mmCIF file of C-alpha atoms and ligand atoms in Angstrom:
data_model
loop_
_atom_site.group_PDB
_atom_site.id
_atom_site.type_symbol
_atom_site.label_atom_id
_atom_site.label_comp_id
_atom_site.label_asym_id
_atom_site.label_seq_id
_atom_site.Cartn_x
_atom_site.Cartn_y
_atom_site.Cartn_z
ATOM 1 C CA MET A 1 144.475 73.352 106.935
ATOM 2 C CA THR A 2 144.643 70.892 104.036
ATOM 3 C CA LYS A 3 142.413 70.500 101.074
ATOM 4 C CA ARG A 4 141.581 66.937 102.161
ATOM 5 C CA LYS A 5 140.468 68.141 105.728
ATOM 6 C CA MET A 6 138.323 70.913 104.168
ATOM 7 C CA ILE A 7 136.609 68.319 101.862
ATOM 8 C CA GLU A 8 136.022 66.077 104.796
ATOM 9 C CA GLU A 9 134.446 68.723 106.868
ATOM 10 C CA PHE A 10 132.303 69.832 103.897
ATOM 11 C CA GLU A 11 130.939 66.326 103.606
ATOM 12 C CA LYS A 12 130.047 66.128 107.290
ATOM 13 C CA VAL A 13 127.981 69.349 107.001
ATOM 14 C CA PHE A 14 126.485 68.983 103.523
ATOM 15 C CA GLY A 15 126.277 65.239 103.085
ATOM 16 C CA THR A 16 128.373 64.643 100.022
ATOM 17 C CA SER A 17 131.562 66.118 98.694
ATOM 18 C CA GLU A 18 131.128 65.454 94.952
ATOM 19 C CA GLY A 19 132.378 68.375 92.825
ATOM 20 C CA VAL A 20 133.741 70.435 95.802
ATOM 21 C CA ARG A 21 136.566 72.869 95.196
ATOM 22 C CA VAL A 22 138.800 74.433 97.857
ATOM 23 C CA PHE A 23 140.203 77.991 97.735
ATOM 24 C CA PHE A 24 142.351 79.936 100.036
ATOM 25 C CA ALA A 25 142.831 83.747 100.537
ATOM 26 C CA PRO A 26 145.486 85.140 102.853
ATOM 27 C CA GLY A 27 145.213 87.838 105.449
ATOM 28 C CA ARG A 28 147.602 90.758 105.366
ATOM 29 C CA VAL A 29 149.985 92.685 107.650
ATOM 30 C CA ASN A 30 150.785 96.374 106.848
ATOM 31 C CA LEU A 31 154.460 97.068 107.439
ATOM 32 C CA ILE A 32 154.132 100.805 107.414
ATOM 33 C CA GLY A 33 151.641 103.476 105.860
ATOM 34 C CA GLU A 34 148.611 103.390 108.363
ATOM 35 C CA HIS A 35 145.495 105.390 107.822
ATOM 36 C CA THR A 36 146.887 106.699 104.621
ATOM 37 C CA ASP A 37 144.980 104.820 102.056
ATOM 38 C CA TYR A 38 141.822 106.833 102.403
ATOM 39 C CA ASN A 39 143.909 109.950 102.249
ATOM 40 C CA GLY A 40 145.510 109.180 98.755
ATOM 41 C CA GLY A 41 148.806 108.283 100.426
ATOM 42 C CA HIS A 42 151.141 105.286 100.149
ATOM 43 C CA VAL A 43 150.910 101.880 101.961
ATOM 44 C CA PHE A 44 153.286 98.927 102.287
ATOM 45 C CA PRO A 45 151.430 95.795 103.138
ATOM 46 C CA CYS A 46 152.116 92.123 102.532
ATOM 47 C CA ALA A 47 150.151 88.868 102.417
ATOM 48 C CA ILE A 48 150.720 86.402 105.348
ATOM 49 C CA PRO A 49 150.470 82.602 105.284
ATOM 50 C CA LEU A 50 147.550 82.713 107.655
ATOM 51 C CA GLY A 51 144.082 83.312 105.943
ATOM 52 C CA THR A 52 140.761 81.864 105.102
ATOM 53 C CA TYR A 53 139.758 78.670 103.323
ATOM 54 C CA ALA A 54 136.451 77.841 101.436
ATOM 55 C CA ALA A 55 135.237 74.385 100.286
ATOM 56 C CA ILE A 56 132.520 75.261 97.806
ATOM 57 C CA ARG A 57 130.172 73.783 95.307
ATOM 58 C CA LYS A 58 127.394 74.940 93.117
ATOM 59 C CA ARG A 59 123.712 73.818 93.959
ATOM 60 C CA GLU A 60 120.998 73.164 91.467
ATOM 61 C CA ASP A 61 118.556 75.568 93.044
ATOM 62 C CA SER A 62 118.933 79.249 94.078
ATOM 63 C CA LYS A 63 119.803 78.634 97.710
ATOM 64 C CA ILE A 64 123.100 79.793 99.337
ATOM 65 C CA ARG A 65 124.189 77.695 102.385
ATOM 66 C CA PHE A 66 127.018 79.045 104.556
ATOM 67 C CA PHE A 67 128.763 77.133 107.352
ATOM 68 C CA SER A 68 131.935 78.260 109.244
ATOM 69 C CA LEU A 69 134.071 75.750 111.196
ATOM 70 C CA ASN A 70 135.015 78.615 113.392
ATOM 71 C CA TYR A 71 131.503 79.261 114.450
ATOM 72 C CA ASP A 72 130.017 75.876 114.033
ATOM 73 C CA GLN A 73 127.531 76.627 116.981
ATOM 74 C CA ASN A 74 125.720 78.911 114.517
ATOM 75 C CA GLY A 75 124.926 76.056 112.160
ATOM 76 C CA ILE A 76 124.101 76.639 108.458
ATOM 77 C CA ILE A 77 123.114 80.071 107.594
ATOM 78 C CA GLU A 78 120.878 80.166 104.622
ATOM 79 C CA THR A 79 119.773 82.767 102.003
ATOM 80 C CA ARG A 80 118.881 82.782 98.297
ATOM 81 C CA ILE A 81 121.078 84.268 95.416
ATOM 82 C CA ASN A 82 118.244 86.567 94.433
ATOM 83 C CA ASN A 83 117.491 87.750 97.894
ATOM 84 C CA LEU A 84 120.688 89.189 99.346
ATOM 85 C CA LYS A 85 120.304 91.559 102.316
ATOM 86 C CA PHE A 86 122.438 92.805 104.946
ATOM 87 C CA ASN A 87 121.433 91.239 108.263
ATOM 88 C CA LYS A 88 123.310 91.883 111.413
ATOM 89 C CA THR A 89 122.420 88.558 112.835
ATOM 90 C CA ASP A 90 123.857 86.805 109.781
ATOM 91 C CA TRP A 91 127.314 88.172 110.740
ATOM 92 C CA TRP A 92 130.206 87.089 108.807
ATOM 93 C CA THR A 93 128.102 85.872 105.883
ATOM 94 C CA ASN A 94 127.388 89.473 105.143
ATOM 95 C CA TYR A 95 130.873 89.749 103.672
ATOM 96 C CA PRO A 96 130.322 87.067 100.990
ATOM 97 C CA LYS A 97 126.649 88.263 100.431
ATOM 98 C CA GLY A 98 128.104 91.912 99.823
ATOM 99 C CA VAL A 99 130.573 90.476 97.156
ATOM 100 C CA ILE A 100 127.905 88.466 95.331
ATOM 101 C CA ASP A 101 125.647 91.597 95.399
ATOM 102 C CA GLN A 102 128.509 93.544 93.758
ATOM 103 C CA ILE A 103 128.989 90.909 91.134
ATOM 104 C CA LYS A 104 125.406 90.955 90.299
ATOM 105 C CA LYS A 105 125.626 94.812 89.999
ATOM 106 C CA MET A 106 128.177 94.119 87.212
ATOM 107 C CA GLY A 107 125.340 92.641 85.303
ATOM 108 C CA ILE A 108 126.210 89.049 85.948
ATOM 109 C CA ALA A 109 123.229 86.737 86.512
ATOM 110 C CA PHE A 110 123.876 83.658 88.635
ATOM 111 C CA SER A 111 122.299 80.446 87.333
ATOM 112 C CA SER A 112 122.264 78.915 90.735
ATOM 113 C CA GLY A 113 123.252 79.193 94.395
ATOM 114 C CA PHE A 114 125.962 77.310 96.164
ATOM 115 C CA GLU A 115 127.142 75.821 99.530
ATOM 116 C CA MET A 116 130.284 77.135 101.072
ATOM 117 C CA LEU A 117 132.083 75.796 104.239
ATOM 118 C CA VAL A 118 134.626 78.364 105.546
ATOM 119 C CA TYR A 119 137.655 78.051 107.940
ATOM 120 C CA GLY A 120 139.955 80.615 109.124
ATOM 121 C CA ASP A 121 143.236 80.597 110.956
ATOM 122 C CA LEU A 122 143.473 84.330 111.277
ATOM 123 C CA PRO A 123 142.694 85.632 114.638
ATOM 124 C CA SER A 124 139.382 87.516 113.957
ATOM 125 C CA SER A 125 138.961 91.283 114.669
ATOM 126 C CA SER A 126 142.724 91.528 114.927
ATOM 127 C CA GLY A 127 143.673 93.939 112.272
ATOM 128 C CA LEU A 128 144.947 91.202 110.007
ATOM 129 C CA SER A 129 142.033 91.675 107.636
ATOM 130 C CA SER A 130 139.968 88.592 108.211
ATOM 131 C CA SER A 131 136.969 90.464 106.497
ATOM 132 C CA ALA A 132 139.007 91.402 103.396
ATOM 133 C CA SER A 133 140.309 87.908 103.331
ATOM 134 C CA ILE A 134 136.736 86.346 103.161
ATOM 135 C CA GLU A 135 135.693 88.924 100.606
ATOM 136 C CA VAL A 136 138.587 88.149 98.178
ATOM 137 C CA LEU A 137 138.086 84.444 98.919
ATOM 138 C CA THR A 138 134.347 84.601 97.846
ATOM 139 C CA CYS A 139 135.171 86.625 94.800
ATOM 140 C CA LEU A 140 137.842 84.145 93.661
ATOM 141 C CA SER A 141 135.501 81.270 94.277
ATOM 142 C CA MET A 142 132.770 82.847 92.276
ATOM 143 C CA ILE A 143 135.133 83.678 89.494
ATOM 144 C CA ARG A 144 136.240 80.033 89.131
ATOM 145 C CA LEU A 145 132.874 78.458 89.860
ATOM 146 C CA TYR A 146 130.682 80.578 87.568
ATOM 147 C CA GLY A 147 133.476 81.479 84.987
ATOM 148 C CA ILE A 148 133.366 85.186 85.624
ATOM 149 C CA LYS A 149 136.060 87.307 84.116
ATOM 150 C CA LEU A 150 137.522 89.692 86.631
ATOM 151 C CA GLY A 151 141.135 90.633 87.023
ATOM 152 C CA LYS A 152 142.894 90.873 90.424
ATOM 153 C CA ILE A 153 142.830 94.690 90.834
ATOM 154 C CA LYS A 154 139.109 94.747 89.807
ATOM 155 C CA THR A 155 138.580 92.037 92.329
ATOM 156 C CA ALA A 156 140.135 94.226 94.995
ATOM 157 C CA LEU A 157 137.993 97.159 93.985
ATOM 158 C CA LEU A 158 134.802 95.193 93.947
ATOM 159 C CA CYS A 159 135.492 93.793 97.358
ATOM 160 C CA GLN A 160 136.327 97.135 98.887
ATOM 161 C CA LYS A 161 132.940 98.413 97.386
ATOM 162 C CA ALA A 162 131.155 95.338 98.950
ATOM 163 C CA GLU A 163 132.551 96.402 102.336
ATOM 164 C CA ASN A 164 131.771 100.067 101.935
ATOM 165 C CA GLU A 165 128.187 99.692 100.459
ATOM 166 C CA PHE A 166 126.878 96.398 101.873
ATOM 167 C CA CYS A 167 128.528 96.285 105.231
ATOM 168 C CA GLY A 168 128.778 100.063 105.812
ATOM 169 C CA VAL A 169 132.344 100.190 106.597
ATOM 170 C CA ASN A 170 134.151 103.023 104.922
ATOM 171 C CA CYS A 171 137.548 101.264 104.440
ATOM 172 C CA GLY A 172 140.177 102.261 101.995
ATOM 173 C CA ILE A 173 141.671 99.900 99.207
ATOM 174 C CA MET A 174 144.727 98.635 101.094
ATOM 175 C CA ASP A 175 143.535 95.388 102.603
ATOM 176 C CA GLN A 176 141.527 94.029 99.532
ATOM 177 C CA PHE A 177 144.498 95.062 97.268
ATOM 178 C CA ALA A 178 147.102 93.477 99.452
ATOM 179 C CA ILE A 179 145.100 90.225 99.601
ATOM 180 C CA ALA A 180 144.100 90.009 95.970
ATOM 181 C CA MET A 181 147.623 91.020 94.802
ATOM 182 C CA GLY A 182 149.637 89.128 97.425
ATOM 183 C CA LYS A 183 152.936 87.627 96.304
ATOM 184 C CA LYS A 184 155.278 85.296 98.273
ATOM 185 C CA ASP A 185 158.260 87.057 99.794
ATOM 186 C CA HIS A 186 157.182 90.481 98.477
ATOM 187 C CA ALA A 187 155.387 93.450 100.027
ATOM 188 C CA ILE A 188 153.304 95.756 97.808
ATOM 189 C CA TYR A 189 154.241 99.424 97.756
ATOM 190 C CA LEU A 190 150.996 100.967 96.558
ATOM 191 C CA ASP A 191 150.097 104.633 95.792
ATOM 192 C CA THR A 192 146.501 104.577 96.778
ATOM 193 C CA ALA A 193 145.717 107.759 94.624
ATOM 194 C CA THR A 194 146.651 106.144 91.331
ATOM 195 C CA LEU A 195 146.752 102.323 92.322
ATOM 196 C CA ASP A 196 150.280 102.219 90.859
ATOM 197 C CA TYR A 197 152.118 99.661 92.657
ATOM 198 C CA LYS A 198 155.488 97.839 92.874
ATOM 199 C CA TYR A 199 156.469 94.471 94.503
ATOM 200 C CA VAL A 200 159.266 94.921 96.748
ATOM 201 C CA PRO A 201 161.169 91.736 97.814
ATOM 202 C CA ILE A 202 161.280 91.221 101.561
ATOM 203 C CA LYS A 203 164.575 89.371 102.112
ATOM 204 C CA LEU A 204 165.257 89.602 105.732
ATOM 205 C CA ASP A 205 168.623 88.374 106.566
ATOM 206 C CA LYS A 206 168.503 86.715 109.981
ATOM 207 C CA ILE A 207 165.483 88.840 110.845
ATOM 208 C CA LYS A 208 161.936 87.618 111.599
ATOM 209 C CA LEU A 209 158.634 89.331 110.961
ATOM 210 C CA VAL A 210 156.732 88.800 114.300
ATOM 211 C CA ILE A 211 152.982 89.538 114.760
ATOM 212 C CA THR A 212 151.727 89.911 118.223
ATOM 213 C CA CYS A 213 148.036 89.785 118.795
ATOM 214 C CA SER A 214 146.995 91.912 121.720
ATOM 215 C CA ASN A 215 143.668 90.037 121.988
ATOM 216 C CA LYS A 216 142.011 93.263 122.666
ATOM 217 C CA LYS A 217 139.155 92.747 120.124
ATOM 218 C CA ARG A 218 138.553 95.493 117.438
ATOM 219 C CA GLY A 219 135.398 95.972 115.576
ATOM 220 C CA LEU A 220 136.028 98.244 112.596
ATOM 221 C CA GLY A 221 132.262 99.109 112.055
ATOM 222 C CA SER A 222 131.786 100.166 115.827
ATOM 223 C CA SER A 223 135.123 101.861 116.161
ATOM 224 C CA LYS A 224 136.194 105.362 115.484
ATOM 225 C CA TYR A 225 137.387 104.554 111.920
ATOM 226 C CA ASN A 226 134.817 106.371 110.023
ATOM 227 C CA GLU A 227 135.111 109.282 112.362
ATOM 228 C CA ARG A 228 138.882 109.591 111.583
ATOM 229 C CA ARG A 229 138.075 109.440 107.902
ATOM 230 C CA ALA A 230 135.606 112.322 108.334
ATOM 231 C CA GLU A 231 138.035 114.370 110.405
ATOM 232 C CA CYS A 232 140.673 114.051 107.588
ATOM 233 C CA GLU A 233 138.062 115.197 105.034
ATOM 234 C CA ASP A 234 137.387 118.257 107.071
ATOM 235 C CA ALA A 235 141.072 118.980 107.372
ATOM 236 C CA LEU A 236 141.543 118.734 103.702
ATOM 237 C CA ARG A 237 138.681 121.000 103.070
ATOM 238 C CA MET A 238 140.258 123.635 105.449
ATOM 239 C CA ILE A 239 143.784 123.478 103.989
ATOM 240 C CA LYS A 240 142.455 123.766 100.536
ATOM 241 C CA GLU A 241 141.300 127.333 101.467
ATOM 242 C CA SER A 242 145.006 128.313 101.050
ATOM 243 C CA GLU A 243 145.958 129.352 97.628
ATOM 244 C CA GLU A 244 148.904 127.043 97.492
ATOM 245 C CA CYS A 245 146.832 123.934 98.271
ATOM 246 C CA ALA A 246 143.673 124.996 96.389
ATOM 247 C CA ASN A 247 144.160 122.209 93.777
ATOM 248 C CA ILE A 248 145.217 119.295 95.927
ATOM 249 C CA LYS A 249 142.869 116.266 95.802
ATOM 250 C CA THR A 250 144.037 114.517 98.981
ATOM 251 C CA LEU A 251 146.236 114.927 101.978
ATOM 252 C CA GLY A 252 148.570 112.583 100.305
ATOM 253 C CA ASP A 253 149.452 115.269 97.707
ATOM 254 C CA LEU A 254 151.020 117.425 100.207
ATOM 255 C CA SER A 255 154.783 117.470 100.848
ATOM 256 C CA ILE A 256 155.869 118.043 104.422
ATOM 257 C CA GLU A 257 156.975 121.592 103.577
ATOM 258 C CA GLN A 258 153.618 122.493 101.915
ATOM 259 C CA PHE A 259 151.811 121.157 104.878
ATOM 260 C CA GLU A 260 153.970 123.072 107.373
ATOM 261 C CA ARG A 261 153.551 126.405 105.380
ATOM 262 C CA ASN A 262 149.701 126.004 105.272
ATOM 263 C CA LYS A 263 148.765 123.983 108.348
ATOM 264 C CA HIS A 264 147.357 127.148 110.144
ATOM 265 C CA TYR A 265 144.397 126.941 107.763
ATOM 266 C CA ILE A 266 143.343 123.841 109.687
ATOM 267 C CA THR A 267 141.852 125.861 112.627
ATOM 268 C CA ASP A 268 140.722 122.761 114.672
ATOM 269 C CA GLU A 269 143.516 121.410 116.777
ATOM 270 C CA VAL A 270 142.380 117.778 116.547
ATOM 271 C CA LYS A 271 141.882 117.752 112.895
ATOM 272 C CA LEU A 272 145.327 119.337 112.502
ATOM 273 C CA ARG A 273 146.773 116.461 114.298
ATOM 274 C CA ARG A 274 144.992 113.929 112.163
ATOM 275 C CA ALA A 275 146.170 115.664 108.899
ATOM 276 C CA ARG A 276 149.817 115.824 110.271
ATOM 277 C CA HIS A 277 149.684 112.138 110.728
ATOM 278 C CA ALA A 278 148.273 111.500 107.211
ATOM 279 C CA VAL A 279 150.997 113.616 105.638
ATOM 280 C CA TYR A 280 153.934 112.520 107.670
ATOM 281 C CA GLU A 281 152.990 108.884 107.574
ATOM 282 C CA ASN A 282 152.725 109.083 103.786
ATOM 283 C CA MET A 283 156.360 110.495 103.721
ATOM 284 C CA ARG A 284 157.468 107.885 106.211
ATOM 285 C CA THR A 285 156.109 105.091 103.993
ATOM 286 C CA ILE A 286 158.075 106.545 100.893
ATOM 287 C CA TRP A 287 161.284 106.877 103.011
ATOM 288 C CA ALA A 288 160.872 103.353 104.489
ATOM 289 C CA VAL A 289 160.616 101.628 101.106
ATOM 290 C CA GLU A 290 163.692 103.746 99.937
ATOM 291 C CA ALA A 291 165.509 102.588 103.141
ATOM 292 C CA LEU A 292 164.544 98.822 102.465
ATOM 293 C CA THR A 293 165.704 99.212 98.866
ATOM 294 C CA ASN A 294 168.997 100.480 100.020
ATOM 295 C CA ASN A 295 169.192 97.605 102.556
ATOM 296 C CA ASP A 296 168.993 100.077 105.390
ATOM 297 C CA ILE A 297 166.745 97.979 107.729
ATOM 298 C CA GLU A 298 167.700 100.021 110.861
ATOM 299 C CA LYS A 299 166.226 103.123 109.148
ATOM 300 C CA PHE A 300 163.161 101.122 108.201
ATOM 301 C CA GLY A 301 162.696 100.059 111.747
ATOM 302 C CA GLN A 302 163.133 103.405 113.068
ATOM 303 C CA LEU A 303 160.387 104.692 110.782
ATOM 304 C CA MET A 304 158.082 101.927 112.091
ATOM 305 C CA ASN A 305 158.597 103.226 115.552
ATOM 306 C CA GLU A 306 157.856 106.805 114.523
ATOM 307 C CA SER A 307 154.707 105.472 112.844
ATOM 308 C CA HIS A 308 153.407 103.971 116.105
ATOM 309 C CA ILE A 309 154.160 107.119 117.911
ATOM 310 C CA SER A 310 152.231 109.305 115.454
ATOM 311 C CA LEU A 311 149.244 106.905 115.487
ATOM 312 C CA ARG A 312 149.266 107.087 119.267
ATOM 313 C CA ASP A 313 149.659 110.829 119.712
ATOM 314 C CA ASP A 314 148.272 112.493 116.571
ATOM 315 C CA TYR A 315 145.914 109.933 115.217
ATOM 316 C CA GLU A 316 144.909 108.373 118.573
ATOM 317 C CA VAL A 317 143.959 104.913 117.395
ATOM 318 C CA THR A 318 146.435 102.773 119.364
ATOM 319 C CA GLY A 319 144.736 102.476 122.938
ATOM 320 C CA GLU A 320 146.097 101.084 126.069
ATOM 321 C CA GLU A 321 146.848 97.588 124.827
ATOM 322 C CA LEU A 322 148.719 98.354 121.598
ATOM 323 C CA ASP A 323 150.739 101.121 123.562
ATOM 324 C CA ALA A 324 151.590 98.524 126.174
ATOM 325 C CA LEU A 325 152.960 96.137 123.416
ATOM 326 C CA TYR A 326 154.837 99.057 121.956
ATOM 327 C CA ASP A 327 156.401 100.059 125.186
ATOM 328 C CA ALA A 328 157.538 96.488 125.942
ATOM 329 C CA GLN A 329 158.614 95.620 122.296
ATOM 330 C CA SER A 330 160.376 98.800 121.418
ATOM 331 C CA LYS A 331 162.830 98.417 124.204
ATOM 332 C CA MET A 332 163.614 94.670 123.705
ATOM 333 C CA LYS A 333 166.974 93.470 122.740
ATOM 334 C CA GLY A 334 167.151 92.611 119.026
ATOM 335 C CA VAL A 335 164.038 94.658 117.957
ATOM 336 C CA ILE A 336 164.746 96.556 114.679
ATOM 337 C CA GLY A 337 161.209 98.208 114.607
ATOM 338 C CA THR A 338 157.770 97.754 116.053
ATOM 339 C CA ARG A 339 154.402 99.273 115.555
ATOM 340 C CA MET A 340 150.713 98.648 115.685
ATOM 341 C CA THR A 341 149.307 97.433 112.356
ATOM 342 C CA GLY A 342 145.779 97.798 110.770
ATOM 343 C CA ALA A 343 143.069 100.208 111.869
ATOM 344 C CA GLY A 344 144.121 100.124 115.423
ATOM 345 C CA PHE A 345 141.895 100.289 118.585
ATOM 346 C CA GLY A 346 143.125 96.912 119.503
ATOM 347 C CA GLY A 347 144.309 94.205 117.124
ATOM 348 C CA CYS A 348 147.905 93.435 116.310
ATOM 349 C CA ALA A 349 151.473 94.787 116.377
ATOM 350 C CA VAL A 350 154.119 93.928 113.790
ATOM 351 C CA SER A 351 157.752 93.919 114.749
ATOM 352 C CA LEU A 352 161.074 93.055 113.054
ATOM 353 C CA VAL A 353 163.208 91.076 115.454
ATOM 354 C CA LYS A 354 166.659 89.546 114.971
ATOM 355 C CA GLU A 355 166.352 85.833 114.764
ATOM 356 C CA GLU A 356 168.561 85.016 117.770
ATOM 357 C CA TYR A 357 166.359 87.154 120.079
ATOM 358 C CA VAL A 358 162.887 86.026 118.949
ATOM 359 C CA ASP A 359 162.271 83.549 121.925
ATOM 360 C CA GLU A 360 163.553 86.015 124.420
ATOM 361 C CA PHE A 361 161.337 88.685 122.780
ATOM 362 C CA ILE A 362 158.209 86.510 123.104
ATOM 363 C CA GLU A 363 158.971 85.342 126.594
ATOM 364 C CA LYS A 364 159.626 88.899 128.023
ATOM 365 C CA VAL A 365 156.987 90.818 126.043
ATOM 366 C CA SER A 366 154.514 88.209 127.064
ATOM 367 C CA LYS A 367 155.152 88.609 130.684
ATOM 368 C CA GLU A 368 155.256 92.444 130.611
ATOM 369 C CA TYR A 369 152.103 92.713 128.573
ATOM 370 C CA THR A 370 150.046 90.453 130.914
ATOM 371 C CA LYS A 371 151.337 92.286 133.935
ATOM 372 C CA LYS A 372 150.299 95.612 132.454
ATOM 373 C CA THR A 373 146.957 94.741 130.823
ATOM 374 C CA GLY A 374 145.838 91.342 132.338
ATOM 375 C CA LEU A 375 145.504 90.036 128.823
ATOM 376 C CA VAL A 376 147.435 87.214 127.139
ATOM 377 C CA ALA A 377 149.087 88.087 123.760
ATOM 378 C CA ASP A 378 149.650 85.515 121.129
ATOM 379 C CA PHE A 379 152.658 85.578 119.029
ATOM 380 C CA TYR A 380 153.087 84.676 115.316
ATOM 381 C CA PRO A 381 156.601 84.578 113.782
ATOM 382 C CA LEU A 382 155.842 84.580 110.043
ATOM 383 C CA SER A 383 157.104 84.732 106.531
ATOM 384 C CA VAL A 384 155.521 86.769 103.807
ATOM 385 C CA GLY A 385 152.838 84.578 102.109
ATOM 386 C CA GLY A 386 151.387 84.258 98.591
ATOM 387 C CA GLY A 387 148.194 85.502 97.178
ATOM 388 C CA PRO A 388 144.642 83.812 96.784
ATOM 389 C CA ARG A 389 144.618 80.531 95.070
ATOM 390 C CA GLU A 390 142.758 77.226 94.413
ATOM 391 C CA LEU A 391 144.179 74.267 96.444
ATOM 392 C CA ARG A 392 144.995 71.501 93.940
HETATM 393 C C1 GLA B 401 141.649 99.057 107.981
HETATM 394 C C2 GLA B 401 141.131 99.526 106.526
HETATM 395 C C3 GLA B 401 142.170 99.876 105.576
HETATM 396 C C4 GLA B 401 143.113 100.953 106.216
HETATM 397 C C5 GLA B 401 143.627 100.544 107.610
HETATM 398 C C6 GLA B 401 144.427 101.578 108.344
HETATM 399 O O1 GLA B 401 142.454 97.908 107.818
HETATM 400 O O2 GLA B 401 140.308 98.462 106.056
HETATM 401 O O3 GLA B 401 141.618 100.364 104.445
HETATM 402 O O4 GLA B 401 142.453 102.205 106.265
HETATM 403 O O5 GLA B 401 142.471 100.142 108.377
HETATM 404 O O6 GLA B 401 145.550 101.822 107.567
#
């Protein structure tokens, strides 16, 4: 999508295009470290070139008018800056509304409303964070339009709060952080307990990052996401009964040895498996970044596969479609590693594939996946994209 096209579309919907500015925020793909962010563990996501665009302009009055090119049949959705309420039927606009609500809670008074036309090229409900993308997009647009002072990490935290409090999804910080802090050709190694982070260059020599969209839709709110989170909290409470673990704050504080010595305190078999995933996945993420830093891409790939298996067997968030993708992809020639990415329950897989095998990979996986599930997968060979920005 170009700036010019966004402005043209804006003009068609809102009459004129004087004073319109255009912003972009990426989506993200998580390479490893899944369901660790609300357990105080490490994650390793990166921004992707696909994302969400906004053409936006302040109004004179207090109206806010939203329009999405992806859902143009819904027409203009209208609200007022001093009357922001979650409304299920307002659907995607609840994300920007939630962000503005949080900005207002910082004590910032908006002098007027605005009109905002949005377009996204991220497949929606696919685990590539279209919701965090639109949150960060809104926050950046507000910062620039209204001269608000807010750094990138604070932007991420504000957007997460908007999603937790306004939209009722108890997500961790990974998505908003990865998007607000995205950097071209780098993944972000983030310790979610401290928010310490490091950019790690993703220089893949003759290897492609391929995202496969299962086209099995995933709704975070309606999924078992909040349930998993609660199961981990219960497991933490139980293991803290042990003297050795009494002082830990999160499952991410546990080494594998500590966990193995004390796991019998978690008396519920399901919660034990959830905790095992959280502890081992955190370690896998640490090892994976070490491996990448040492140019050991094979090891990185192997850890990706182990991550999928743990998400399938211990965390139980993969589902038939993502497992069908894994089964097909993990055995293909040229595949270094592959796993589901994001919350799970449908959505996308991420794979590292040797360049010369990418075409064959797409052709064969596509056939096998459709044969098994009846669904048609979409493939996106991608590079690592940059962070949110204004289009000049
Ligand atoms: C969703 C959430 C993130 C994270 C992932 C799973 O994307 O928004 O905070 O928990 O699921 O790793």
